[in-house]
Amino acid sequence: MDGRNNSMTNTADREISTTRLLDAPCELVWKAWTDPAHIAQWWGPDGFTNTIHKMEVRPGGEWTFIMHGPDGTDYDNKIEYIEVVRPERLVYRHGEQGRPDYFLVTTTFTRQGDKARLDMQMLFETAKDRDLVVEKYGAIEGQKQTLGRLEIHLAKMKGDFVISRTFDAPRQLVWKAWTEEKHLKNWFGPKGVTISVSEMDLRPGGSFHYCMKLPDGKEMWGKWFFREIVAPERLVMINCFSDAKGGITRHPMSATWPLETFSTTTFTEHDCKTTLTLRWSAYNATEEERHTFDTSHASMTQGWTGTMDQLENYLATFSTD
């Protein structure tokens, strides 16, 4: 082959590349990598913690966060997403161009049976920048530790609560029932529960504050904080128990229930039917709180099955107004 027409450039001296086979499906790895509730728990070398300010996983979106080192040093980070192909490929820029910590990251997730092969490449502007990051920050060892923490977190994620139901209704209708106050208050909650007070502000940063009245007359307040809204496909939010004033409270019947939980609800349509899948996990939780959540799946299944039954009945009489 005539190499004169080959425009490819050897970038090996500017790269840090790694490959790892992860014992989890691509969808779960993707969630760990793109969901702020999860990535905050494993991102960075051993001993690091994270405060995430913004995470917009879309082309042109930003991820801004602070990594807190074990020695107390804070590291500001800014990432801009260039390419997002769920659940296969992420391409993003880190830092500001012209600085040594500026690099381009390409991460691919390839299905291998029930596992995911992770290929990650960090491409720096110069070999000098690459060597500086390796020598000053121990980037190669840090990356190994980070992926080790990812493997541990993926094992925990397999305990996420997941429930799914297919409804004989188009997606737009199911979305309206799930996101509009006038409809939600007519079905939300297990059988026998009614919504007596509610206030909806459907936007990223908005909330849904509601009061559930139990069959015995007791009241239980709750609040959703919307993180991501992609109508009519995806709803991401923080869930909390609340009070009449909208404050955040503990579970009225469990002192070790997480103060916050994180849920992602997806809506997919096929042949005019909609499959709704809810994935729910503990958020910013202690080990004790996480254990309480993880060992409560049976009761959560019972409660959510009753709630889905009520939604199914309501959809059968749904008005499209």
PDB file of N, CA, C and O in Angstrom, residues 17 26 33 47 54 91 97 101 123 128 133 165 200 216 220 255 263 280 285 290 304:
ATOM      1  N   SER A  17      -4.076   5.465  27.380  1.00  0.00           N
ATOM      2  CA  SER A  17      -5.158   4.587  26.944  1.00  0.00           C
ATOM      3  C   SER A  17      -5.277   3.387  27.881  1.00  0.00           C
ATOM      4  O   SER A  17      -4.269   2.918  28.428  1.00  0.00           O
ATOM      5  N   CYS A  26     -23.613  -3.090  29.378  1.00  0.00           N
ATOM      6  CA  CYS A  26     -23.287  -1.732  28.923  1.00  0.00           C
ATOM      7  C   CYS A  26     -24.244  -0.688  29.487  1.00  0.00           C
ATOM      8  O   CYS A  26     -23.824   0.416  29.852  1.00  0.00           O
ATOM      9  N   TRP A  33     -21.642   5.937  34.524  1.00  0.00           N
ATOM     10  CA  TRP A  33     -20.756   6.952  33.945  1.00  0.00           C
ATOM     11  C   TRP A  33     -21.469   8.269  33.674  1.00  0.00           C
ATOM     12  O   TRP A  33     -20.822   9.301  33.520  1.00  0.00           O
ATOM     13  N   GLY A  47      -9.752   7.472  47.842  1.00  0.00           N
ATOM     14  CA  GLY A  47      -9.774   8.534  48.842  1.00  0.00           C
ATOM     15  C   GLY A  47     -10.413   9.826  48.384  1.00  0.00           C
ATOM     16  O   GLY A  47     -10.663  10.715  49.200  1.00  0.00           O
ATOM     17  N   LYS A  54     -23.101  20.444  38.026  1.00  0.00           N
ATOM     18  CA  LYS A  54     -23.939  20.350  36.828  1.00  0.00           C
ATOM     19  C   LYS A  54     -23.464  19.177  35.989  1.00  0.00           C
ATOM     20  O   LYS A  54     -22.266  18.924  35.878  1.00  0.00           O
ATOM     21  N   VAL A  91     -17.601  11.212  24.043  1.00  0.00           N
ATOM     22  CA  VAL A  91     -16.422  12.001  23.681  1.00  0.00           C
ATOM     23  C   VAL A  91     -16.575  13.366  24.344  1.00  0.00           C
ATOM     24  O   VAL A  91     -17.628  14.006  24.231  1.00  0.00           O
ATOM     25  N   GLN A  97      -8.302  24.826  26.674  1.00  0.00           N
ATOM     26  CA  GLN A  97      -7.273  24.648  25.648  1.00  0.00           C
ATOM     27  C   GLN A  97      -6.066  25.545  25.936  1.00  0.00           C
ATOM     28  O   GLN A  97      -6.197  26.688  26.341  1.00  0.00           O
ATOM     29  N   ASP A 101      -3.638  20.575  31.544  1.00  0.00           N
ATOM     30  CA  ASP A 101      -4.696  19.631  31.915  1.00  0.00           C
ATOM     31  C   ASP A 101      -5.833  19.609  30.895  1.00  0.00           C
ATOM     32  O   ASP A 101      -6.917  19.102  31.171  1.00  0.00           O
ATOM     33  N   LEU A 123      -6.349  12.041  25.083  1.00  0.00           N
ATOM     34  CA  LEU A 123      -5.428  12.566  24.083  1.00  0.00           C
ATOM     35  C   LEU A 123      -5.068  14.010  24.428  1.00  0.00           C
ATOM     36  O   LEU A 123      -5.923  14.898  24.452  1.00  0.00           O
ATOM     37  N   LYS A 128       4.567  16.609  25.900  1.00  0.00           N
ATOM     38  CA  LYS A 128       5.021  17.237  27.144  1.00  0.00           C
ATOM     39  C   LYS A 128       3.880  17.355  28.151  1.00  0.00           C
ATOM     40  O   LYS A 128       4.054  17.092  29.347  1.00  0.00           O
ATOM     41  N   VAL A 133       1.261  15.417  33.220  1.00  0.00           N
ATOM     42  CA  VAL A 133       0.105  14.902  33.966  1.00  0.00           C
ATOM     43  C   VAL A 133       0.422  13.531  34.555  1.00  0.00           C
ATOM     44  O   VAL A 133       0.030  13.213  35.685  1.00  0.00           O
ATOM     45  N   ARG A 165     -43.415  -1.826  33.659  1.00  0.00           N
ATOM     46  CA  ARG A 165     -44.785  -2.209  33.301  1.00  0.00           C
ATOM     47  C   ARG A 165     -45.075  -1.695  31.898  1.00  0.00           C
ATOM     48  O   ARG A 165     -44.685  -0.568  31.552  1.00  0.00           O
ATOM     49  N   MET A 200     -47.031  21.405  41.317  1.00  0.00           N
ATOM     50  CA  MET A 200     -46.087  20.931  40.312  1.00  0.00           C
ATOM     51  C   MET A 200     -45.387  22.092  39.616  1.00  0.00           C
ATOM     52  O   MET A 200     -46.021  23.063  39.205  1.00  0.00           O
ATOM     53  N   ASP A 216     -55.860   5.072  56.652  1.00  0.00           N
ATOM     54  CA  ASP A 216     -56.182   5.275  58.068  1.00  0.00           C
ATOM     55  C   ASP A 216     -56.289   6.758  58.435  1.00  0.00           C
ATOM     56  O   ASP A 216     -56.439   7.106  59.613  1.00  0.00           O
ATOM     57  N   MET A 220     -48.800  11.739  54.636  1.00  0.00           N
ATOM     58  CA  MET A 220     -47.380  11.559  54.363  1.00  0.00           C
ATOM     59  C   MET A 220     -47.001  12.486  53.218  1.00  0.00           C
ATOM     60  O   MET A 220     -47.529  12.376  52.110  1.00  0.00           O
ATOM     61  N   ALA A 255     -36.006   5.445  60.452  1.00  0.00           N
ATOM     62  CA  ALA A 255     -34.958   6.432  60.721  1.00  0.00           C
ATOM     63  C   ALA A 255     -33.714   6.202  59.879  1.00  0.00           C
ATOM     64  O   ALA A 255     -32.879   7.109  59.733  1.00  0.00           O
ATOM     65  N   SER A 263     -34.046   8.643  41.193  1.00  0.00           N
ATOM     66  CA  SER A 263     -34.803   7.771  40.288  1.00  0.00           C
ATOM     67  C   SER A 263     -34.711   8.247  38.841  1.00  0.00           C
ATOM     68  O   SER A 263     -34.641   9.444  38.572  1.00  0.00           O
ATOM     69  N   TRP A 280     -34.404   2.949  40.700  1.00  0.00           N
ATOM     70  CA  TRP A 280     -34.388   3.742  41.923  1.00  0.00           C
ATOM     71  C   TRP A 280     -33.190   3.331  42.762  1.00  0.00           C
ATOM     72  O   TRP A 280     -32.922   2.130  42.928  1.00  0.00           O
ATOM     73  N   ALA A 285     -26.033   8.433  50.470  1.00  0.00           N
ATOM     74  CA  ALA A 285     -26.460   7.634  51.613  1.00  0.00           C
ATOM     75  C   ALA A 285     -25.274   7.039  52.372  1.00  0.00           C
ATOM     76  O   ALA A 285     -24.212   6.789  51.804  1.00  0.00           O
ATOM     77  N   ARG A 290     -27.998   2.783  52.892  1.00  0.00           N
ATOM     78  CA  ARG A 290     -28.008   1.999  51.655  1.00  0.00           C
ATOM     79  C   ARG A 290     -28.495   0.578  51.927  1.00  0.00           C
ATOM     80  O   ARG A 290     -29.241   0.004  51.133  1.00  0.00           O
ATOM     81  N   TRP A 304     -45.106  -0.228  44.608  1.00  0.00           N
ATOM     82  CA  TRP A 304     -45.095   0.264  43.239  1.00  0.00           C
ATOM     83  C   TRP A 304     -46.008  -0.554  42.328  1.00  0.00           C
ATOM     84  O   TRP A 304     -46.567  -0.023  41.362  1.00  0.00           O
TER      85      TRP A 304
END
